[in-house]
Amino acid sequence: MRILKYILFSLLGVIFCSCQEVLDFDPGEINPYPVLISKPDSGDSVVCVYISRSRFFLDEDNYPSAIGDASVTLDVNGNTYVGVFDNNPASQNYNKYVFSVVPQPGDSMRVSAVVPGFDHTVSAATKMPVMPQVEVTDFVIDTNDCYFREWDSTWVRENYYYRIKFRIRSTLPKQFFSVMASMSNVLDENDTANFSWDTNEASFTYIFFECNDPVVNTSDIENLIDGEASSSFYGDNMAFSNEMFQSGEHEFTIEFSQWAGDSYGYNKLDYSKIPVRLFVRSLSRDLYLYTMTTQRQSEADIFFSEPVQVHCNIDGGIGIFGASSLRKLSLPAPRFEHFNHNNSDNYYYKKKKK
Amino acid sequence: MQSDMLFYRKFLILITMLVLFLSASAQNHTISGTIRAKTSGETLISATVYDVLSGKGALTNAQGRYSLTIPEGQVILRVSYVGYATYYDTFQLDANKEVNVSLESSSQLKTVTISADRISSHKSSQMSAIDIPVENIKSVPVLFGETDVLKALQLLPGVQSGTEGMSGIYVRGGGPDQNLFLLDGVPLYNVNHLGGFFSAFNADAIKNVTLYKGSFPAHFGGRLSSVLDITTNDGNDKKLHGNASIGVIAAKVNLEGPLWKDKTTFNVSYRRTYFDLLMQPMIMAMGAAVSEGEGRTNFGYYFYDLNAKVTHRFSNRSRLIGSWYSGDDRIYAKVKFNGYGQWDESMKLGYNWGNLVGSLRWNYELTPKIFMNVTGAFTRYRNDINMTIEENYFGDGTSSFYSAEMFYKSGIRDITAKVDFDYQPNPDHTVKFGAAMVHHIFQPDVTGNKMEEDDGTNHVVFDTVLGQSIVHANEMTMFIEDDWTISDAFKINAGVNVTGFAVQSKFYPSLQPRLSGRWMLSEDLSFKAGYSFMTQYMHQLSNSSISLPTDLWVPVTARIEPMYAHQVAAGVFYNWSGIAELSAEGYYKRMNNMIEYKDGASFFGSSEGWEDKVCMGDGWSYGLELLAQRTVGDITGWIGYTWSRTMRQFDREGQTINEGKPFPAKYDRRHDLSIMVSYKPNKEFDCSAAWVFSSGNVATLAMQEFVDNEGVGVVSYVENRNNFRMPPYHRLDVGVNFHKQKKHGVRTWSLSVYNLYNRKNPFMVYKSYGHHYYYNGQHYPSALMKVSLFPIIPSVSYSFKF
């Protein structure tokens, strides 16, 4: 019986031992790639290229730093430019190769790089897309709600609902676009918006906005997963193709809301004085695919979906060399009526009146 | 539509001409009848009926009926079936004659494995098909000792398992939704229990299992890759028999017998897992302890299968069969809490998913040469969730009430009407023809929410139902096939299956030719080749390796076209002195309009906009399958080996995966080897062992990462889909059975061990930030982790058969 007991306990020990272990495989078979990242914009003053190398996916301590001793050239419409590595930490183009050329819509560009540690040339080509044709057709602000604290009679916050309609017109059979919106979150001493187009400025704030347009939704995998009618966008991630509207024109509606008037002094902005800035970009096909796939990768479910293959267009390496042409639109806030809380059927307000 | 009508009219003319031609050639007398087992009265499928003098023979059909038309004169009739003593009868044939035979079980013959003696499989015109007697299925040692048809099939060449422990089968490079599972001729949509660890087929209820991997006869259609045809027992027509068993996971009971002797029989089998029942006292005690005696808790999971069949024989020429199957997985939970006289709350959850199949079939022999089979059937798969919450507050002189109810429903229902005929005009032709009409009702998914709240001053009611509308579709099928013995050496099976699928104002017709042939190179050696074209009108949305109840069946649409496949196969078959069979088969299969999920897409049971989440593309698979099986003696078994390659390519405009380049399919495995050995020295003891080895599954891993410092951050780079192959899979299972004759029957103790040497086979791999990896002196702060599901698992079961 004792032997039987030992056998039984040994068996149970084996059964309940961990069912998870480190998988042994040879990482030496996996070699790094040279990486080239460049997204020249027609609004930029110069073209910049970031060169680095990829890292083995388990080697997370090894943050791939920029490679500063590569030989990088840029060909624009047949004119060759040599990149100069910017190693000034204070510079906006720090760790990038800078080319003293301002790209224009329609320019053909080709970048080539000889990267130390790799025995082949890395290259890619792109073309500056034409400027997007955009027209704002409607912009309204509505205030139909406010929020009260239950425990006192202080009016706390007013809610502003924004709705912007704009029309994009195709000028080519295949075009790719992205849209983003921003507002200032700072008013100066004259109580006016201190706004910059520069995304690096502190007063520049992206807006989360909603769009329930199927032209956008059908390319938004995450939205499809949830099966929701609309989707939130932030930054450049409202990207779409004109194939979705048969290469014609299409009117989009984006909506968002802003709270204002917090009694604690936070966000006391008067939004009637702050314009909305709309950024509409025309993207090269490669940049569009790269934008879409990097978005999907960040949103994809880990266990129940296939990993997303990010689109790259670099011969002899990985990364992206894609161009965009940016149209900026500044939309002053239209006149609107402030919320009339005396007529409100707001639940908390009614409670307060009692 | 006019062209469709013309298409069907031409097909009907073709059938009529063929029937007239065959009838004209029939001038002899016909012997017909039913072959049964003497002890049980059970009809025997594919028994051989052979006239020794003329050298002509026939096989019994799925109802045990045969028809043999031979010249007038002396007849020496031989009837044989594996495991039964051969029957001889000599008589003078001068008119049509009915000969019904009851074969006696032979104690001389030892258990025979796959494929029977029949007209030995190397002589049949059918290839790429395997018959498995249910006794062999029961002898295969399996996980938790629970006999499983699908896991036995996984040991055969050309059939691959999905992931560890799962019942899903992948046949010749096809997906799991490309298999047609027929239970008494009626399709079953979800054949899994407990996420795929067990199949829905209770071996106690099964009489015969046939798997077709290719060269499909024309009477089958609707799926690209395989047909699993399962026939259940009719029931003993002499006396009441039964058997009961209890194992680690489930308990089973089976009863069969006559309701009206020699006329009406029944067979009922029930299986249920019982773990939840054992846990009930503990769960309730824990619930009471946690709630300090103020509440009650009850939850659990179980699955069950109920098979029932009633067969009534009006005469030897007429039978009516009613069969029923219902099998569900159920998760239930009830929580009730009394809040010290101040409030109470309760929650009830019910989650049910499973199949229900009912059919009524009438077999009637119109003439000794024509046998008719009329079937009406209903099949349903449902996946329902119901949850209710109620809260009542009544403590401080006021009262309030809150209730919420949520439901989710999805499923598919089929109503089928079918008629088919077996026509044997002469011994050289066996013709099958028929037609079927199936009305499909797809309910992709519907969610309902109802909420009611009353706080004494306000009364709020919210009631909404969201989801996709029901989709109706009609599928029509006509078929004709002829198993034609051209000469002693040549035999072919030629046929055509014509289908049409009407959905969303769209009609998809399909004409699917089938052809297979056999050439006897010698008495023991044959060469076979076959071609089949198959069309499939529905897809299953699933993107995990586990079979989830939320996997949805959806029809083809105006955008998503039907899948179709061309398959050619050829092989040599050798019967080695009647004791072993050897075969080598090669195949090539091309599949079109397959669907695969876009990168990053998943479903979680929502079919909303599913057409936008998938890409359509193509696939191909080719391979070589070797099988050696010993069929008689104390030691029986088989060695099966498959070398195969399965690829996918999605390169259509706007629907590319892997940048349009070909990539290996999820279950592409180069090598697949299985060895099954069974030893039965006497009636008291038998044992078996099965060893499997296969190349590892593939997975998609981003092996490189790079930094995009322009607003994106770290990007994972996937070079190719399914670029990483996991370590090989192998394990050894063993089982022993001890039988003992008791006063009222035979009791059996069964012991089995799954994964005897505790191989940690990979179920999945993932990157872990919490582990470190060292390789050749190099340290990495993350590691690739391998998750295994089943270590060594012993099990025991007890059964009693009377």
Short mmCIF file of C-alpha atoms in Angstrom, two decimals, chain A residues 91-260:
data_model
loop_
_atom_site.label_atom_id
_atom_site.label_comp_id
_atom_site.label_asym_id
_atom_site.label_seq_id
_atom_site.Cartn_x
_atom_site.Cartn_y
_atom_site.Cartn_z
CA SER A 91 16.48 70.22 -32.45
CA GLN A 92 13.07 69.24 -33.72
CA ASN A 93 14.79 66.88 -36.19
CA TYR A 94 17.10 65.29 -33.63
CA ASN A 95 18.47 61.88 -34.69
CA LYS A 96 17.24 62.29 -38.24
CA TYR A 97 18.90 62.85 -41.57
CA VAL A 98 17.78 66.23 -42.86
CA PHE A 99 17.55 67.18 -46.54
CA SER A 100 17.35 70.80 -47.51
CA VAL A 101 14.51 70.41 -49.94
CA VAL A 102 10.86 71.36 -49.58
CA PRO A 103 8.70 68.80 -51.35
CA GLN A 104 5.75 69.93 -53.44
CA PRO A 105 2.64 68.00 -54.53
CA GLY A 106 3.47 65.88 -57.56
CA ASP A 107 7.20 65.53 -56.73
CA SER A 108 8.74 62.08 -57.24
CA MET A 109 11.16 61.10 -54.50
CA ARG A 110 13.51 58.22 -53.94
CA VAL A 111 15.57 57.66 -50.80
CA SER A 112 18.62 55.40 -50.62
CA ALA A 113 20.71 54.51 -47.60
CA VAL A 114 23.82 52.49 -46.95
CA VAL A 115 23.55 51.41 -43.34
CA PRO A 116 26.59 50.14 -41.41
CA GLY A 117 26.20 46.51 -40.46
CA PHE A 118 24.16 45.65 -43.54
CA ASP A 119 25.71 44.65 -46.82
CA HIS A 120 23.00 45.98 -49.07
CA THR A 121 21.44 49.32 -49.93
CA VAL A 122 18.11 50.26 -48.47
CA SER A 123 15.82 52.21 -50.74
CA ALA A 124 12.23 53.30 -51.29
CA ALA A 125 10.24 55.59 -53.54
CA THR A 126 7.15 57.70 -53.17
CA LYS A 127 5.32 60.54 -54.83
CA MET A 128 3.91 63.61 -53.13
CA PRO A 129 0.14 63.34 -53.51
CA VAL A 130 -1.96 66.19 -54.85
CA MET A 131 -3.54 68.56 -52.35
CA PRO A 132 -6.94 67.42 -51.12
CA GLN A 133 -10.03 69.30 -52.29
CA VAL A 134 -12.02 70.07 -49.14
CA GLU A 135 -15.01 72.32 -48.47
CA VAL A 136 -16.65 72.86 -45.09
CA THR A 137 -20.42 72.82 -45.62
CA ASP A 138 -21.77 73.21 -42.08
CA PHE A 139 -20.55 73.94 -38.57
CA VAL A 140 -22.92 74.24 -35.60
CA ILE A 141 -22.52 74.28 -31.83
CA ASP A 142 -25.42 73.32 -29.63
CA THR A 143 -25.76 73.50 -25.85
CA ASN A 144 -28.65 71.50 -24.52
CA ASP A 145 -27.30 70.05 -21.35
CA CYS A 146 -25.56 70.98 -18.16
CA TYR A 147 -24.45 69.15 -15.10
CA PHE A 148 -25.13 70.06 -11.48
CA ARG A 149 -23.64 68.76 -8.37
CA GLU A 150 -26.33 67.11 -6.35
CA TRP A 151 -25.23 68.38 -2.99
CA ASP A 152 -25.25 72.12 -3.72
CA SER A 153 -26.87 74.57 -6.08
CA THR A 154 -23.73 75.56 -7.93
CA TRP A 155 -23.96 75.40 -11.66
CA VAL A 156 -21.02 73.26 -12.53
CA ARG A 157 -20.53 72.64 -16.21
CA GLU A 158 -22.09 73.35 -19.54
CA ASN A 159 -21.81 70.97 -22.45
CA TYR A 160 -21.05 72.10 -26.01
CA TYR A 161 -21.98 69.78 -28.87
CA TYR A 162 -20.05 70.38 -32.09
CA ARG A 163 -21.11 69.14 -35.51
CA ILE A 164 -18.97 69.81 -38.56
CA LYS A 165 -19.81 68.81 -42.09
CA PHE A 166 -17.23 68.88 -44.84
CA ARG A 167 -17.06 67.61 -48.38
CA ILE A 168 -14.04 65.91 -49.95
CA ARG A 169 -13.80 65.83 -53.70
CA SER A 170 -11.63 63.29 -55.55
CA THR A 171 -9.28 64.55 -58.20
CA LEU A 172 -7.78 61.15 -59.05
CA PRO A 173 -9.31 57.64 -59.42
CA LYS A 174 -7.45 56.38 -56.35
CA GLN A 175 -6.83 58.69 -53.46
CA PHE A 176 -6.28 58.19 -49.77
CA PHE A 177 -7.08 60.65 -47.03
CA SER A 178 -6.83 61.19 -43.32
CA VAL A 179 -8.62 63.72 -41.17
CA MET A 180 -7.84 65.07 -37.74
CA ALA A 181 -9.13 67.96 -35.67
CA SER A 182 -7.64 70.10 -32.95
CA MET A 183 -8.47 73.00 -30.63
CA SER A 184 -6.54 75.22 -28.35
CA ASN A 185 -6.85 74.63 -24.64
CA VAL A 186 -5.34 78.01 -23.70
CA LEU A 187 -6.75 81.55 -23.81
CA ASP A 188 -4.38 84.45 -23.60
CA GLU A 189 -4.77 87.58 -21.47
CA ASN A 190 -7.10 89.08 -24.08
CA ASP A 191 -9.36 86.07 -23.67
CA THR A 192 -8.66 84.82 -27.17
CA ALA A 193 -7.37 81.47 -28.28
CA ASN A 194 -3.62 81.23 -28.35
CA PHE A 195 -3.45 78.68 -31.07
CA SER A 196 -0.66 77.13 -33.06
CA TRP A 197 -0.78 74.81 -36.08
CA ASP A 198 2.35 73.20 -34.72
CA THR A 199 1.56 69.91 -33.06
CA ASN A 200 4.57 70.38 -30.81
CA GLU A 201 3.13 73.48 -29.17
CA ALA A 202 1.57 73.10 -25.73
CA SER A 203 -1.63 74.78 -26.85
CA PHE A 204 -2.21 72.19 -29.55
CA THR A 205 -4.76 69.57 -28.47
CA TYR A 206 -6.14 66.78 -30.58
CA ILE A 207 -9.87 66.17 -30.37
CA PHE A 208 -11.54 62.82 -30.00
CA PHE A 209 -14.41 62.95 -32.42
CA GLU A 210 -17.15 60.62 -33.61
CA CYS A 211 -18.00 59.73 -37.16
CA ASN A 212 -20.63 57.21 -38.16
CA ASP A 213 -19.92 57.38 -41.85
CA PRO A 214 -19.78 53.89 -43.41
CA VAL A 215 -17.02 55.08 -45.73
CA VAL A 216 -14.81 55.30 -42.70
CA ASN A 217 -16.34 52.54 -40.65
CA THR A 218 -15.84 49.82 -43.24
CA SER A 219 -12.13 50.32 -43.01
CA ASP A 220 -12.16 50.45 -39.24
CA ILE A 221 -11.73 46.91 -38.03
CA GLU A 222 -12.07 47.72 -34.36
CA ASN A 223 -15.40 49.34 -34.93
CA LEU A 224 -16.58 46.32 -36.87
CA ILE A 225 -15.60 44.04 -34.04
CA ASP A 226 -17.73 45.94 -31.59
CA GLY A 227 -20.52 46.26 -34.11
CA GLU A 228 -21.14 49.82 -33.07
CA ALA A 229 -22.75 52.38 -35.31
CA SER A 230 -20.04 54.98 -34.88
CA SER A 231 -16.41 55.15 -34.02
CA SER A 232 -14.10 57.50 -32.19
CA PHE A 233 -11.10 58.94 -33.95
CA TYR A 234 -8.05 60.67 -32.61
CA GLY A 235 -5.06 62.12 -34.36
CA ASP A 236 -4.57 60.92 -37.93
CA ASN A 237 -6.51 57.73 -37.53
CA MET A 238 -9.63 58.68 -39.47
CA ALA A 239 -8.17 57.36 -42.70
CA PHE A 240 -10.14 56.23 -45.73
CA SER A 241 -9.95 55.70 -49.44
CA ASN A 242 -11.97 57.37 -52.16
CA GLU A 243 -12.70 53.89 -53.51
CA MET A 244 -15.33 53.79 -50.81
CA PHE A 245 -17.24 56.56 -52.56
CA GLN A 246 -16.48 55.47 -56.11
CA SER A 247 -13.78 58.07 -56.60
CA GLY A 248 -16.36 60.87 -56.55
CA GLU A 249 -17.12 63.25 -53.71
CA HIS A 250 -18.46 62.61 -50.28
CA GLU A 251 -19.77 64.63 -47.36
CA PHE A 252 -18.61 63.65 -43.89
CA THR A 253 -20.05 64.62 -40.53
CA ILE A 254 -17.92 64.59 -37.43
CA GLU A 255 -19.22 65.31 -33.95
CA PHE A 256 -17.67 65.91 -30.57
CA SER A 257 -18.50 67.63 -27.34
CA GLN A 258 -16.66 69.78 -24.83
CA TRP A 259 -17.51 70.51 -21.22
CA ALA A 260 -16.89 73.99 -19.92
#
